PDB file of C-alpha atoms in Angstrom:
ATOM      1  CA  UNK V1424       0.000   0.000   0.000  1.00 34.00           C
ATOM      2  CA  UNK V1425       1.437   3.702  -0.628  1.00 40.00           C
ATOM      3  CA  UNK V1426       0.626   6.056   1.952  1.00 53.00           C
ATOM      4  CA  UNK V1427       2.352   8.797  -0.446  1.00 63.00           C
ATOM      5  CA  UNK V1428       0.330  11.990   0.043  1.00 66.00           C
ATOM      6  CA  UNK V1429      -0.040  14.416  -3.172  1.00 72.00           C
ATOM      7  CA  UNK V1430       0.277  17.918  -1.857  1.00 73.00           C
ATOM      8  CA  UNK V1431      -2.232  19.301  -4.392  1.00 79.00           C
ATOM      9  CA  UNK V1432      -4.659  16.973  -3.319  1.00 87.00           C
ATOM     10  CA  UNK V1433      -4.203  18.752   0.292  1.00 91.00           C
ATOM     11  CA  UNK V1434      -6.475  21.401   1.773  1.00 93.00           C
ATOM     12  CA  UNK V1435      -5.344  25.001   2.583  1.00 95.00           C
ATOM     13  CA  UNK V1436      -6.170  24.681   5.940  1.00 96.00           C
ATOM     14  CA  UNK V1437      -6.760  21.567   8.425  1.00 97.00           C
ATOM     15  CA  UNK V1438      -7.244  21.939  12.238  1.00 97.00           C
ATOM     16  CA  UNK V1439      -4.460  20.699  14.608  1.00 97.00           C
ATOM     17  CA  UNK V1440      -5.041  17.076  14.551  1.00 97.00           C
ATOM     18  CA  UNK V1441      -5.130  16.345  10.728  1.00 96.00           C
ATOM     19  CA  UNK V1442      -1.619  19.026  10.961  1.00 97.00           C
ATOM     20  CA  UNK V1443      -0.142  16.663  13.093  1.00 98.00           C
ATOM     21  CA  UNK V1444      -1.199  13.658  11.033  1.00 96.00           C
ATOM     22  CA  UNK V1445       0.214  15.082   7.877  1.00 96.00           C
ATOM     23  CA  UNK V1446       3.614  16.502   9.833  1.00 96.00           C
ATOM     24  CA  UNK V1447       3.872  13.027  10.917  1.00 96.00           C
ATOM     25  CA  UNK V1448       3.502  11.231   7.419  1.00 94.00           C
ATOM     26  CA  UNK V1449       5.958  13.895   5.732  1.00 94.00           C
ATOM     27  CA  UNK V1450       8.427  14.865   8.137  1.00 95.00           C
ATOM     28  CA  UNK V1451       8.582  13.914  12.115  1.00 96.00           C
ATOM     29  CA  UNK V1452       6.022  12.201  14.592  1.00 97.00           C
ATOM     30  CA  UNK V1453       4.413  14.869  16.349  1.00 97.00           C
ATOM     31  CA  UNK V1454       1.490  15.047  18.392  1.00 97.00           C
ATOM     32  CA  UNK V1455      -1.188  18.086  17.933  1.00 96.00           C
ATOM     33  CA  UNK V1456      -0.779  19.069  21.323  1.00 96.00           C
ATOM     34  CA  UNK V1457       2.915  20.058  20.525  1.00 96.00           C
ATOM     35  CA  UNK V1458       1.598  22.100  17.707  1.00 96.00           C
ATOM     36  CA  UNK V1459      -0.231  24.536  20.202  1.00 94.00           C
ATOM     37  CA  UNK V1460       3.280  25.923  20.823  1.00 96.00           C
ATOM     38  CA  UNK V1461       4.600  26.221  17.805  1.00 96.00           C
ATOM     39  CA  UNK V1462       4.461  29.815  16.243  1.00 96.00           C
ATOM     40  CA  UNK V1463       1.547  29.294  13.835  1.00 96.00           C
ATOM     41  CA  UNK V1464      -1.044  31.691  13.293  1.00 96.00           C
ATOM     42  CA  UNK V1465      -4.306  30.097  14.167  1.00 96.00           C
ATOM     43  CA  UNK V1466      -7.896  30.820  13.200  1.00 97.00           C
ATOM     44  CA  UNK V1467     -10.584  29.760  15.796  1.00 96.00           C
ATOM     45  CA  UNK V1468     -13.324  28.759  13.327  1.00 95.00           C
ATOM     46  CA  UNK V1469     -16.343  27.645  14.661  1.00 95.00           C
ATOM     47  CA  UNK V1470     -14.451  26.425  17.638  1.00 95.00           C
ATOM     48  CA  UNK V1471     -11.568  24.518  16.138  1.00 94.00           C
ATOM     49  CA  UNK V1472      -7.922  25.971  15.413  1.00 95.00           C
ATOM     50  CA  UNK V1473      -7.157  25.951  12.022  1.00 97.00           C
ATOM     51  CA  UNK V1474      -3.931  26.904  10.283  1.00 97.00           C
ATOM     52  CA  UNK V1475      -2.556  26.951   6.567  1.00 96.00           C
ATOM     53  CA  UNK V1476      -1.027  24.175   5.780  1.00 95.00           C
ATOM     54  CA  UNK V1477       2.153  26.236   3.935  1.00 94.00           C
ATOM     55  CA  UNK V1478       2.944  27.661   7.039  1.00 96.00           C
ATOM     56  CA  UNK V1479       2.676  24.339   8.657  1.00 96.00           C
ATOM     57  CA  UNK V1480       4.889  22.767   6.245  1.00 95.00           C
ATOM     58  CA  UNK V1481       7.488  25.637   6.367  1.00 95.00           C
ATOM     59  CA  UNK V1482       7.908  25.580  10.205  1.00 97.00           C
ATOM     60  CA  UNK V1483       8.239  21.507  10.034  1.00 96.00           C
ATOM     61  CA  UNK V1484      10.943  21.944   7.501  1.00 95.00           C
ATOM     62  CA  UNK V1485      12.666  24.540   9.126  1.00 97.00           C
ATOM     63  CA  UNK V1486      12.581  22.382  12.784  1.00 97.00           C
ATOM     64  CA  UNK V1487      13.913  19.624  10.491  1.00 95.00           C
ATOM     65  CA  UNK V1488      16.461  21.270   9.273  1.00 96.00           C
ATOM     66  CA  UNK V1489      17.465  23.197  12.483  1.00 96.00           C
ATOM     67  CA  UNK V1490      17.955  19.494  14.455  1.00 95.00           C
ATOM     68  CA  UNK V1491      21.392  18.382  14.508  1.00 94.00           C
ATOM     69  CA  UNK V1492      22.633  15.087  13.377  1.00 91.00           C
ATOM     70  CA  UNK V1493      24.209  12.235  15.542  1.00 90.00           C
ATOM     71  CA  UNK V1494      26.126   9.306  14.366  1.00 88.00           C
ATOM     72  CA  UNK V1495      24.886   6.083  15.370  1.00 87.00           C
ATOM     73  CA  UNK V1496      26.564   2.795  15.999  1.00 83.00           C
ATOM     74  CA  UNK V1497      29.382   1.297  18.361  1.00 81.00           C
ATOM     75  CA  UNK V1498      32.016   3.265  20.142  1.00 76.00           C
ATOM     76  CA  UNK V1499      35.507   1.920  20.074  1.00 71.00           C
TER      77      UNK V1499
END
């Protein structure tokens, strides 16, 4: 099965759970209650946070690319 996601098949905006869904499938495991602290402009819209997805997307890949990098495997 390929759990490849198209990005034009993606809405503009999607509330926290489906962001952390998506984050998770493209980029990091996350959980939507981290998302409440990242610096994302939210919309309350009848009662749910919603965010655009671009923005989403460009603060994932900017936390990606921010982490640092360890090397794995034995010590000698």
């Amino acid at each position: 099965m390929n759990d490849e996601i198209k990005l034009s098949n993606l809405p503009k905006r999607v509330d926290r759970l489906t962001a952390a869904q998506l984050i998770t499938q493209l980029y990091f495991p996350i959980s939507h209650r981290t998302l409440e602290r990242w610096p994302i402009g939210w919309r309350v819209v009848n009662g749910r946070a919603i965010a655009d997805v671009a923005e989403l997307f460009a603060e994932a890949e900017r936390r990606l690319h921010a982490s640092p990098q360890i090397m794995g495997g034995a010590r000698t």
